Coordinates of C-alpha atoms and ligand atoms in Angstrom, one line a residue:
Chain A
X1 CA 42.8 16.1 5.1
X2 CA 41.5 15.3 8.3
X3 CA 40.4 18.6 10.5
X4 CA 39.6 17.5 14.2
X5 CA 37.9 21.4 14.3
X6 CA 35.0 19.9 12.6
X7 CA 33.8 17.5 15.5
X8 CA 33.7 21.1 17.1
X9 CA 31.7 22.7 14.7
X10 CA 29.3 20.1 14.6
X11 CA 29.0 19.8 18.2
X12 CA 27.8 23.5 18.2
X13 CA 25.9 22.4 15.1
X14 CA 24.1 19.8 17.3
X15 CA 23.5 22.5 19.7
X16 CA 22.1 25.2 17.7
X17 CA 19.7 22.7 16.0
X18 CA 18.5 21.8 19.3
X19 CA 17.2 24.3 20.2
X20 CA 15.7 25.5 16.7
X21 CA 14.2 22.0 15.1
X22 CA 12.0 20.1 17.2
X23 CA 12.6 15.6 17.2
X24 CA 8.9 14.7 17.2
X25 CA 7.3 16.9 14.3
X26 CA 10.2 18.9 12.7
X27 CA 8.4 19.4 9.7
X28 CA 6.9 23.1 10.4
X29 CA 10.3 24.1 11.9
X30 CA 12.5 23.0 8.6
X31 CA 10.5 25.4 6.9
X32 CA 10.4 27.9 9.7
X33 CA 14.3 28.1 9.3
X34 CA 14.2 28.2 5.3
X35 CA 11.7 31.4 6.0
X36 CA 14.2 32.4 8.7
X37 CA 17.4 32.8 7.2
X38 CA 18.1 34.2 3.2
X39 CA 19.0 31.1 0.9
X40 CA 17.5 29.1 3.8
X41 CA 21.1 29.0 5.2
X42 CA 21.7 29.3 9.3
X43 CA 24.8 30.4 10.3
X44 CA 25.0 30.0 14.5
X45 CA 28.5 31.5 13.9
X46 CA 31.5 31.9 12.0
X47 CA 32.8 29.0 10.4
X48 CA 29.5 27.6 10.5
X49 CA 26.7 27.2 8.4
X50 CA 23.3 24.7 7.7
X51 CA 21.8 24.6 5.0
X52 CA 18.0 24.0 5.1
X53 CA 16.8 24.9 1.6
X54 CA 17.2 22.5 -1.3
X55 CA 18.6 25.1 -4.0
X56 CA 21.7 25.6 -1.4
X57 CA 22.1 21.8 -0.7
X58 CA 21.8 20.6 -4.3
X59 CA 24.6 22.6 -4.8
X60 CA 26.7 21.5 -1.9
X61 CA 26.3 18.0 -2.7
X62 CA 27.1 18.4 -6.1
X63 CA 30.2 20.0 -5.8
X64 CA 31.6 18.0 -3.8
X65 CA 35.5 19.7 -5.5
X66 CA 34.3 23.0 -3.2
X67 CA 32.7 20.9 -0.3
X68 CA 35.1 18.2 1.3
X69 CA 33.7 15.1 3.2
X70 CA 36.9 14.3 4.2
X71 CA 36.5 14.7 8.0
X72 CA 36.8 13.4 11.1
X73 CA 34.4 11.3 12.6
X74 CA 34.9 10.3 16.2
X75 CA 33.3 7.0 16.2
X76 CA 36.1 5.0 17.9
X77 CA 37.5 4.1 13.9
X78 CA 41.2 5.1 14.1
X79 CA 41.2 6.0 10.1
X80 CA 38.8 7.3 7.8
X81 CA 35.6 5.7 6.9
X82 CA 35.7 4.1 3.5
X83 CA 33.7 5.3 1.3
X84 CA 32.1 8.3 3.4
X85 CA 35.0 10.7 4.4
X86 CA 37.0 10.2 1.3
X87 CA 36.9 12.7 -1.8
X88 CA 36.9 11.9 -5.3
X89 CA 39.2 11.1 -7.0
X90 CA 39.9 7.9 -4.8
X91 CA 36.0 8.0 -3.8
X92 CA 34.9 6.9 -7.1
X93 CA 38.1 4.1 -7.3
X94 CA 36.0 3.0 -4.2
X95 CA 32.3 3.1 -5.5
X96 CA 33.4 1.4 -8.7
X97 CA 33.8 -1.9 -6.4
X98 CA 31.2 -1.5 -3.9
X99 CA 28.6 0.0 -6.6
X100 CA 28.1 -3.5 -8.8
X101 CA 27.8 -5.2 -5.1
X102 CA 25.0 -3.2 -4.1
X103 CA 23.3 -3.1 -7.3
X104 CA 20.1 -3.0 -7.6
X105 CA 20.0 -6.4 -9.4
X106 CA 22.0 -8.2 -6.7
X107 CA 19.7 -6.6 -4.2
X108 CA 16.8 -8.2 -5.9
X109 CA 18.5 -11.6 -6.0
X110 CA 18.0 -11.1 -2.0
X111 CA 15.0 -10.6 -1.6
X112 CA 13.8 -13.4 -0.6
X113 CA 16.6 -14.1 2.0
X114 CA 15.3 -10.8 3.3
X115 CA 12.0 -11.8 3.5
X116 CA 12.3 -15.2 5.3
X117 CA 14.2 -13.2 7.9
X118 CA 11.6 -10.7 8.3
X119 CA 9.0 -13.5 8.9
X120 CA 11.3 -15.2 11.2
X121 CA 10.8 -12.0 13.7
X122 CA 7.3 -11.6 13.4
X123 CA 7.0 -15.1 14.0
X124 CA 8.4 -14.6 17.1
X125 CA 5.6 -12.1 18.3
X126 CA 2.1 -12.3 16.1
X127 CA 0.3 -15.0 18.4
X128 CA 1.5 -12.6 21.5
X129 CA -1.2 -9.3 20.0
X130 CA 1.9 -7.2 20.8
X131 CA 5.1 -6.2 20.7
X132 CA 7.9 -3.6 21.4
X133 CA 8.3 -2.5 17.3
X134 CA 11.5 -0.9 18.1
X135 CA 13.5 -3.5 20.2
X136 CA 11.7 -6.9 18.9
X137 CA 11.7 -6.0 14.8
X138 CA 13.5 -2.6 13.8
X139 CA 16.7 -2.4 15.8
X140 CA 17.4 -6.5 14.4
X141 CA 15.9 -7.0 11.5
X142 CA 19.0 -4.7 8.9
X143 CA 21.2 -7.0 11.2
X144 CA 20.4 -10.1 10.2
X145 CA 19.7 -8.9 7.0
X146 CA 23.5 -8.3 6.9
X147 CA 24.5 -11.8 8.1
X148 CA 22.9 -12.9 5.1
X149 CA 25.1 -10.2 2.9
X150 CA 28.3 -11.2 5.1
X151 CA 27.5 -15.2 4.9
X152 CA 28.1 -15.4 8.2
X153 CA 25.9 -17.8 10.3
X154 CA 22.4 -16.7 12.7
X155 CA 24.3 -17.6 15.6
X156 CA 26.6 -14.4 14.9
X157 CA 23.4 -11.6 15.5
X158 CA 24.0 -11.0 19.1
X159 CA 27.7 -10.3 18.5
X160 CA 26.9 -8.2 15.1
X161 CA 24.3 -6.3 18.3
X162 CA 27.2 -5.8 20.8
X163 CA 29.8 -4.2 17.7
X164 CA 26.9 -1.6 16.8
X165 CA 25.9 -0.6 20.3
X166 CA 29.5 -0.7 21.3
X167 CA 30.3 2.3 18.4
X168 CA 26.3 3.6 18.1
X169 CA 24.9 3.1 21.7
X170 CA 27.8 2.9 24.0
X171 CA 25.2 3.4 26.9
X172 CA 24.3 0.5 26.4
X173 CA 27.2 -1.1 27.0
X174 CA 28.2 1.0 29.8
X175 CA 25.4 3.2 31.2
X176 CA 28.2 5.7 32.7
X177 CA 28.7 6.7 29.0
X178 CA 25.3 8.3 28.6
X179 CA 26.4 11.3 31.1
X180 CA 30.6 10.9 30.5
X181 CA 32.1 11.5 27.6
X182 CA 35.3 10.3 29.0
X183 CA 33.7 6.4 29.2
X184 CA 31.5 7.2 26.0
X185 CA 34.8 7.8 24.0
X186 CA 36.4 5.0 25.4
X187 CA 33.8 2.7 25.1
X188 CA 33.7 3.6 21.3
X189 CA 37.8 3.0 21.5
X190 CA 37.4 -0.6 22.6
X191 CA 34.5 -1.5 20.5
X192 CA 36.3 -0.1 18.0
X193 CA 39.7 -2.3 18.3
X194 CA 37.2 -5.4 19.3
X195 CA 35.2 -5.0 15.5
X196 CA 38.6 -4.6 13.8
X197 CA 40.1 -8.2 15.4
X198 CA 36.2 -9.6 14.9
X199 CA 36.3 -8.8 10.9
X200 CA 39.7 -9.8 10.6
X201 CA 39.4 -13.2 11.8
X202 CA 36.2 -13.7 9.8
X203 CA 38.6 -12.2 6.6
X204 CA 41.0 -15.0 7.3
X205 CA 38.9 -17.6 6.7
X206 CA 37.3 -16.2 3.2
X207 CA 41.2 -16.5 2.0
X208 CA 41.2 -19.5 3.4
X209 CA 37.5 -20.8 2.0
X210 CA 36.5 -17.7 -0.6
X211 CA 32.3 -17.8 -0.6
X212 CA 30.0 -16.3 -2.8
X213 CA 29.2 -13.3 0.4
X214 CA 30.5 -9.6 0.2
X215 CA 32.9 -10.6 2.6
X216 CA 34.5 -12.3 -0.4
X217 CA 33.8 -9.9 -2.5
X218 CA 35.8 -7.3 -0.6
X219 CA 38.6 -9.3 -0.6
X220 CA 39.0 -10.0 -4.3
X221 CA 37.0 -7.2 -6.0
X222 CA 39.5 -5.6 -8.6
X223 CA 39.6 -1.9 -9.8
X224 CA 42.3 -0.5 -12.6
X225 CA 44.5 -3.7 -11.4
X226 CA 44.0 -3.2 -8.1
X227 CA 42.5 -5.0 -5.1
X228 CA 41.9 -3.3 -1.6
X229 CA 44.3 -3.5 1.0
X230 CA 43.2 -5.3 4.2
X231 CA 43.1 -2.3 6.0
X232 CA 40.4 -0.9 3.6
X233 CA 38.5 -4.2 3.7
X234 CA 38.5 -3.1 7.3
X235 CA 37.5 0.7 7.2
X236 CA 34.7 -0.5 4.9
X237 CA 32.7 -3.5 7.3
X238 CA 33.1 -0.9 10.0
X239 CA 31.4 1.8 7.8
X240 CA 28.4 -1.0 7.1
X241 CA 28.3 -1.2 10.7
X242 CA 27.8 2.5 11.0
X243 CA 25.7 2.9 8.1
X244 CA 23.6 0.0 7.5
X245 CA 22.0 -0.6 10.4
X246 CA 20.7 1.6 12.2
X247 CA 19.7 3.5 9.0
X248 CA 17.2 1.2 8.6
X249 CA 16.4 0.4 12.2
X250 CA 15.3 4.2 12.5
X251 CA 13.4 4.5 9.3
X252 CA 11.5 1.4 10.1
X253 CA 10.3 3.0 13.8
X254 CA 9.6 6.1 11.8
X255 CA 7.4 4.2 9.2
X256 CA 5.8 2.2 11.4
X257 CA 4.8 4.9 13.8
X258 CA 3.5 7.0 10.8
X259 CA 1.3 3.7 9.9
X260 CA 0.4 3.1 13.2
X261 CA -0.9 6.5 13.6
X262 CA -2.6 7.0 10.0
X263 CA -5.4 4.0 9.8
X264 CA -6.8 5.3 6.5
X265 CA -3.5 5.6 4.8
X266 CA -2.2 1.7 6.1
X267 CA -5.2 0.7 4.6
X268 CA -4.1 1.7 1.2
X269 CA -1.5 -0.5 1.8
X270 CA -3.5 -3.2 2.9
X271 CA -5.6 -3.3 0.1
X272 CA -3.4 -3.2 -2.4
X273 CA 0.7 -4.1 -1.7
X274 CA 1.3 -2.5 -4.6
X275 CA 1.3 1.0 -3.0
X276 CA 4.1 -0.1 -1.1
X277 CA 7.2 1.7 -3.1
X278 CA 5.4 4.8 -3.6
X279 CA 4.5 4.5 0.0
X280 CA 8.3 3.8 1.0
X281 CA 9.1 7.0 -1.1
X282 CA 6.9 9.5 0.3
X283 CA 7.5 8.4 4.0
X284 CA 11.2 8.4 3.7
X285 CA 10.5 12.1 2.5
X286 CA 8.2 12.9 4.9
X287 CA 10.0 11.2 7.8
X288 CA 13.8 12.0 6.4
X289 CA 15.4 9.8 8.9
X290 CA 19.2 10.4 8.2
X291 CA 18.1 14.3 8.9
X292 CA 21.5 16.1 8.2
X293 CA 24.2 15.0 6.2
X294 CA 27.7 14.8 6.9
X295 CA 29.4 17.8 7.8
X296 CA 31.0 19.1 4.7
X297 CA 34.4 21.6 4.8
X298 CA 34.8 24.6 1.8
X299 CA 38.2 24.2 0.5
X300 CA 37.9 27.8 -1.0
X301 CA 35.7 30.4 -0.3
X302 CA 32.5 29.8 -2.5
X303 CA 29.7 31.9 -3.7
X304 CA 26.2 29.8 -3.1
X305 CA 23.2 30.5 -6.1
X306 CA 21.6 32.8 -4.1
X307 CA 24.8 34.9 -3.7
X308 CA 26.0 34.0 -0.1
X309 CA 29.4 33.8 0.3
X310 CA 31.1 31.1 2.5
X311 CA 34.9 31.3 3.7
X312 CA 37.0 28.7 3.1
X313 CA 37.1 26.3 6.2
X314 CA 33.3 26.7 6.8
X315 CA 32.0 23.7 8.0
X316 CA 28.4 23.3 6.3
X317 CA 25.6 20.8 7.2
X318 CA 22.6 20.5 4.5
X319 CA 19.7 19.2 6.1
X320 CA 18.0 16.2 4.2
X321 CA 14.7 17.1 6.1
X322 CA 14.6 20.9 4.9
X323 CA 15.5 19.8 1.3
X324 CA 12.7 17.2 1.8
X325 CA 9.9 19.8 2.7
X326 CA 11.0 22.6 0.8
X327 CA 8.2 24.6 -0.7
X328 CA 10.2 25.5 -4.2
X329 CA 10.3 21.8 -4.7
X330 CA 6.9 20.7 -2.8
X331 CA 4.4 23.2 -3.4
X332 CA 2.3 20.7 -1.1
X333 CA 4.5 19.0 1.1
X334 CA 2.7 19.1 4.1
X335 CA 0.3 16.6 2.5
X336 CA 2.0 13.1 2.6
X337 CA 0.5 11.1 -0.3
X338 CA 2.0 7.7 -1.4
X339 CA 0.9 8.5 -5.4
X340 CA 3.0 11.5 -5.4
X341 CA 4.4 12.1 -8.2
X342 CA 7.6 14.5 -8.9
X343 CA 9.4 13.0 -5.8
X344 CA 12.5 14.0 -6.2
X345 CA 13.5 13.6 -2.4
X346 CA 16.6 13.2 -1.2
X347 CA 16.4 10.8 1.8
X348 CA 19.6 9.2 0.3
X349 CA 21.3 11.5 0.0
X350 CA 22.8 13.0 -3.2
X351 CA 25.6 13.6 -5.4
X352 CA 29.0 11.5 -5.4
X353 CA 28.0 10.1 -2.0
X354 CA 25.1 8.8 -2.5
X355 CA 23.6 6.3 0.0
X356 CA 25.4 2.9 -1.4
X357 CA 22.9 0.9 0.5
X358 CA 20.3 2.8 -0.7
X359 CA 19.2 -0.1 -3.1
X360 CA 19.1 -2.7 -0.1
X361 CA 17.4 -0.2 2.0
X362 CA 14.3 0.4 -0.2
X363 CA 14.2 -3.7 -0.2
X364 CA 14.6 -4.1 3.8
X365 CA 11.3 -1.4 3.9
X366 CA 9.6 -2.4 1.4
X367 CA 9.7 -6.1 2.7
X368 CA 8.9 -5.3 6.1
X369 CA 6.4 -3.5 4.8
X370 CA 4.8 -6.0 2.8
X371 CA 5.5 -8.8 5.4
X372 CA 4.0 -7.0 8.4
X373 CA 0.6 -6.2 6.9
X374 CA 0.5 -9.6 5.4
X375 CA 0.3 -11.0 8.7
X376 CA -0.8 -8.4 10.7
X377 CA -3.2 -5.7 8.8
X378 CA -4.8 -4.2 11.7
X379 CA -2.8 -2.7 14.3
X380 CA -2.3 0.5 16.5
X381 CA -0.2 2.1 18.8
X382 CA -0.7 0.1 21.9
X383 CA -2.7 2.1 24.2
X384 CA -0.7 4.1 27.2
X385 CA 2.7 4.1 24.9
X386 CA 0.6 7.3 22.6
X387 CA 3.4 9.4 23.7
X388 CA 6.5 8.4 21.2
X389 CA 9.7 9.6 22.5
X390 CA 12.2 10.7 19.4
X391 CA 15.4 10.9 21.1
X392 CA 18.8 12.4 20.0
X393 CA 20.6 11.2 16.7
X394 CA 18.7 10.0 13.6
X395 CA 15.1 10.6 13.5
X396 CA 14.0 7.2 15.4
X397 CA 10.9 6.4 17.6
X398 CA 12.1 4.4 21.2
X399 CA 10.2 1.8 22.3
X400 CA 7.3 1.8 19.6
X401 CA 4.7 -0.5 20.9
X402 CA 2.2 -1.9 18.6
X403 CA -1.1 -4.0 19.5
X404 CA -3.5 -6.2 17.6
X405 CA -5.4 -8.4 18.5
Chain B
X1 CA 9.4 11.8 -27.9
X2 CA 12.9 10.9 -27.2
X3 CA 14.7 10.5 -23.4
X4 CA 18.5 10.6 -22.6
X5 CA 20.9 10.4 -19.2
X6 CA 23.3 12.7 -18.6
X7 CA 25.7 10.6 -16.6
X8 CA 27.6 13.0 -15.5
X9 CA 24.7 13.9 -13.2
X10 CA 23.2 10.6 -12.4
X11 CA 24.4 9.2 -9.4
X12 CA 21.9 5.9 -9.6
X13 CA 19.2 6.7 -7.3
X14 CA 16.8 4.2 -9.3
X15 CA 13.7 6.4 -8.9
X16 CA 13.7 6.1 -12.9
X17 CA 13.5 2.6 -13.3
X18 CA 10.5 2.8 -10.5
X19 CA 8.3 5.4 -12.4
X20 CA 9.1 3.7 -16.0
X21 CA 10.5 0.0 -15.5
X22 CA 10.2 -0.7 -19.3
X23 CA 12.2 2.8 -20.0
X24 CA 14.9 3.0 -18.0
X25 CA 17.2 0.3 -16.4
X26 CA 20.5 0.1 -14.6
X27 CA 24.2 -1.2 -15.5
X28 CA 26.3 -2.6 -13.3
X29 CA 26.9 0.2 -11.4
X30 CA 23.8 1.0 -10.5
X31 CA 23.3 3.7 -13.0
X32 CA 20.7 4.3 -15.4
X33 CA 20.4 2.8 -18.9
X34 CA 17.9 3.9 -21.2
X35 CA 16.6 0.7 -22.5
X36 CA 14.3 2.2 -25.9
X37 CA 16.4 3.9 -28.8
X38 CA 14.7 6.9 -30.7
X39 CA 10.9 7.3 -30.4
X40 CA 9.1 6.2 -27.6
X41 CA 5.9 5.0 -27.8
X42 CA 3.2 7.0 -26.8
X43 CA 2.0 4.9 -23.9
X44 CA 5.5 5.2 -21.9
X45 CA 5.3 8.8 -22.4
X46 CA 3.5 9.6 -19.1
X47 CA 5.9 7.1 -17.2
X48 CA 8.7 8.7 -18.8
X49 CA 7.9 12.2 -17.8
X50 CA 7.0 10.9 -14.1
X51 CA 10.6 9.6 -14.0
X52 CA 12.0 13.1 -14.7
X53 CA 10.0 14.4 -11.8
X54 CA 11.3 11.4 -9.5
X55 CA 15.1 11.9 -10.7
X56 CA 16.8 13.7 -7.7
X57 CA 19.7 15.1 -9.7
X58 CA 18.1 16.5 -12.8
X59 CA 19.7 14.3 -14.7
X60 CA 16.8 13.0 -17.4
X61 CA 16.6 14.7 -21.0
X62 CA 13.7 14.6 -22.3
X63 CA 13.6 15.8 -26.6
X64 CA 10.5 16.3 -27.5
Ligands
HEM501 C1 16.7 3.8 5.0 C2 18.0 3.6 5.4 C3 19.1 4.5 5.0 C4 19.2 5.9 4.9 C5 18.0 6.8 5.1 C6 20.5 6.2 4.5 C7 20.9 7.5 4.3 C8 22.2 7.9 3.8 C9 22.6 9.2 3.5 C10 21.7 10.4 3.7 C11 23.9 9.2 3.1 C12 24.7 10.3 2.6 C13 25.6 10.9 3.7 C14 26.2 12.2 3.3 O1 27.2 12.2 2.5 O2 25.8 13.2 3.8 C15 24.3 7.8 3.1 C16 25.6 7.3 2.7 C17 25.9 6.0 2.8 N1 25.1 4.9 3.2 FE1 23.2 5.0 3.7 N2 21.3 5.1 4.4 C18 20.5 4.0 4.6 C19 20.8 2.7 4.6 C20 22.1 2.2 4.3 C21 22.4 0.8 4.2 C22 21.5 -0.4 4.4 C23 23.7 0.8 3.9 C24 24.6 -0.5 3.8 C25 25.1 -0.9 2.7 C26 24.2 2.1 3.7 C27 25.5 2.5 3.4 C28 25.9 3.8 3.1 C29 27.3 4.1 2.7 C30 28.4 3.1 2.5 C31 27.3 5.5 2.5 C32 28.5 6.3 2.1 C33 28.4 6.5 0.6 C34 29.5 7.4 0.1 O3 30.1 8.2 0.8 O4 29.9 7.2 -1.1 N3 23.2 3.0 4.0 N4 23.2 7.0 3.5
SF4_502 S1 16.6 8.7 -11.1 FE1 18.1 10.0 -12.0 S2 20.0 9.8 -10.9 FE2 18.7 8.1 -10.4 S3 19.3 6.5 -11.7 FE3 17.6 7.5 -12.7 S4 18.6 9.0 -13.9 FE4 20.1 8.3 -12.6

């Protein structure tokens, strides 16, 4: 069921949330619109609603029978994005094969692949007492870690760079796109048909010479019988594209930027590493950087817990943020505290579609984490960049400059 | 005191296996495993209870 009305709706989404959550500190204003509207639920108008309390989005994302994610997403794919805009049933056919390949134990069999390639970005900067966080570590760093994944070789970063900003930054690419949607859409189109002909070529050659990568794995992974079609080998590396890189890009720039700007708290860390997964916990909560979830259609019309009804066609956003602050869950969340206990956020995600990288994720902070203060404990915001810019689309910082000395 | 998964709610977040490594674990897929039948000793108790509080879907029993 693909409805192109959705890419409306969540155009006038964008909108409406513009003007109501601020980038740089949307903490107060997540709760401001809980307070604002009954169940926490804004409706801008008819057809559609976002949900910003947790009791409203638990329940979305768990009945995901009531709230489809099949939509469409214009990101320059020409079919659905495997695993994302499918419904169960087939959804959980696909999560069965990609589930065991982003396990938890096969993530910690990477680890330290992840970690040399970490070190090999910071050794690029340390003796230089500076660097631009965002452009030099976070937007490269979940790349290479993917080459790793993919087995394919270093050499193939700046191309993996040019697929992602072709789909995620098309500006980039071409500047006209930032103002023209015309060029931005057609920018998407190409990189789009360029990352298809890219992963099929690198396919052909696992037939040819099968590895131990996912790549591989893709290829001959087995559910009920079946294997995956090449098409949906296809859907799927562009999805990773989408979804695993500048995930983690952002969160890092949001991390990092919290640390830089909390001295006491990076202490913590520096004292004693082990703080670092609680700390990785409570910051993806605090910071929430995949802020609002995929916009979700009711295939009937469906009472909420608090006794709002939605029509059937509504297209409804939860907000991870909101769900993340909410005072029924956190009594205290204002206070950001890595020993926190009873963190039941939901950076993630929740439900059926649960961030599948969300294993690998927690490794890439954590590491970076780890890495970073290793080698460079003491460090600030370099003076004259204070003023962080959080720009459209995930919660990201631009051009995060760090000093040490 | 005695824990259980309803996995028909977990969805394999892993916050579990963070709060109590020697209590819970994960199967192939990610989800989680229980890994202590019947009683647990008292010293995993506190873990055990933390990992309720850290499961995002609700979906730790705990029998006292
Ligand atoms: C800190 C980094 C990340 C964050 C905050 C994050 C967040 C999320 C969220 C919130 C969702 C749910 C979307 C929705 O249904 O509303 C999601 C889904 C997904 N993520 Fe992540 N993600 C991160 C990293 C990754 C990585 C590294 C991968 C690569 C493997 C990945 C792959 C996916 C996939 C494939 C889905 C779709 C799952 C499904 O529909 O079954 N993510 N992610
Ligand atoms: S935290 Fe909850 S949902 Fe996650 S693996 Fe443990 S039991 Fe399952």
């Amino acid at each position: 069921m693909l409805l192109p009305p959705v890419i409306r709706a969540s155009f006038f989404t964008q909108m409406a949330l513009a003007q109501q959550v601020r980038l740089a500190n949307p903490q107060p204003d997540y709760v401001a619109m809980q307070q604002a509207h009954p169940g926490g639920l804004m409706c801008p108008m008819d057809g559609i609603a976002v949900s910003f309390g947790r009791e409203t989005t638990d329940f979305v994302l768990r009945h995901h029978e009531l709230f489809s994610s099949a939509v469409d997403m214009p990101l320059g794919n020409v079919r659905p994005l495997i695993p994302l805009n499918i419904d169960p049933p087939k959804h959980s056919k696909y999560r069965k094969i990609l589930d065991p390949l982003f396990s938890p134990k096969r993530m910690d069999e990477m680890e330290p692949d992840i970690a040399a390639r970490a070190n090999k970005f910071i050794d690029e900067f340390v003796a230089d007492g500076e660097c631009n966080f965002s452009e030099q570590f976070a937007e490269q760093f979940p790349s290479a870690v993917f080459l790793g994944l993919m087995g394919m070789p270093w050499d193939q970063l700046e191309m993996f760079l040019h697929l992602r900003d072709g789909i995620l930054h098309p500006e980039k690419v071409d500047p006209a796109a930032e103002a023209d949607f015309t060029v931005r859409f057609a920018v998407m189109n190409a990189t789009g048909q360029e990352i298809y002909t890219y992963f099929n070529e690198q396919l052909d050659q696992r037939e040819a010479n099968p590895a131990d990568d996912l790549l591989t794995h893709f290829i001959t992974a087995e559910v009920d019988g079946d294997t995956m079609s090449r098409e949906e080998v296809l859907d799927l590396c562009y999805l990773f594209l989408i979804a695993g890189l500048d995930t983690v890009s952002d969160s890092l720039t949001c991390l990092f930027a919290y640390l830089a700007q909390h001295p006491e708290q990076r202490q913590l860390i520096v004292d004693d590493p082990r703080v670092i997964p609680g700390a990785v916990e409570e910051l993806l909560r605090w910071e929430t950087p995949v802020p609002y979830g995929v916009p979700r259609v009711a295939t009937q019309d469906v009472q909420l817990p608090n006794g709002t009804t939605l029509a059937e066609g509504t297209v409804v956003t939860v907000s991870y943020g909101g769900a993340n602050i909410d005072p029924s869950e956190y009594p205290d969340g204002f206070d950001v505290r890595f020993d926190r206990d009873d963190n039941r956020h939901i950076a993630f995600g929740g439900g059926v579609h649960r961030c599948l990288g969300s294993h690998l994720a927690r490794r890439e902070l954590r590491i970076a984490l780890a890495e970073w203060h290793r080698r460079i404990p003491q460090y600030g915001i370099k003076p004259g960049h204070e003023d962080l810019q959080f720009p459209l689309g995930l919660r990201h910082v631009k051009d995060l400059t760090l000093s040490w000395s | 005191m005695k824990v259980r998964v309803d996995d028909s709610l977990c969805h394999g977040h892993q916050a579990c296996a963070v709060a109590a490594p020697k209590v819970f674990g994960a199967d192939d897929y990610g989800n989680a495993v229980v890994l202590i039948e019947g009683d647990l000793p008292a010293d995993l108790e506190a873990g055990t209870r933390r990992a309720q509080g850290n499961c995002p879907e609700h979906a730790i029993i705990i029998d006292e």
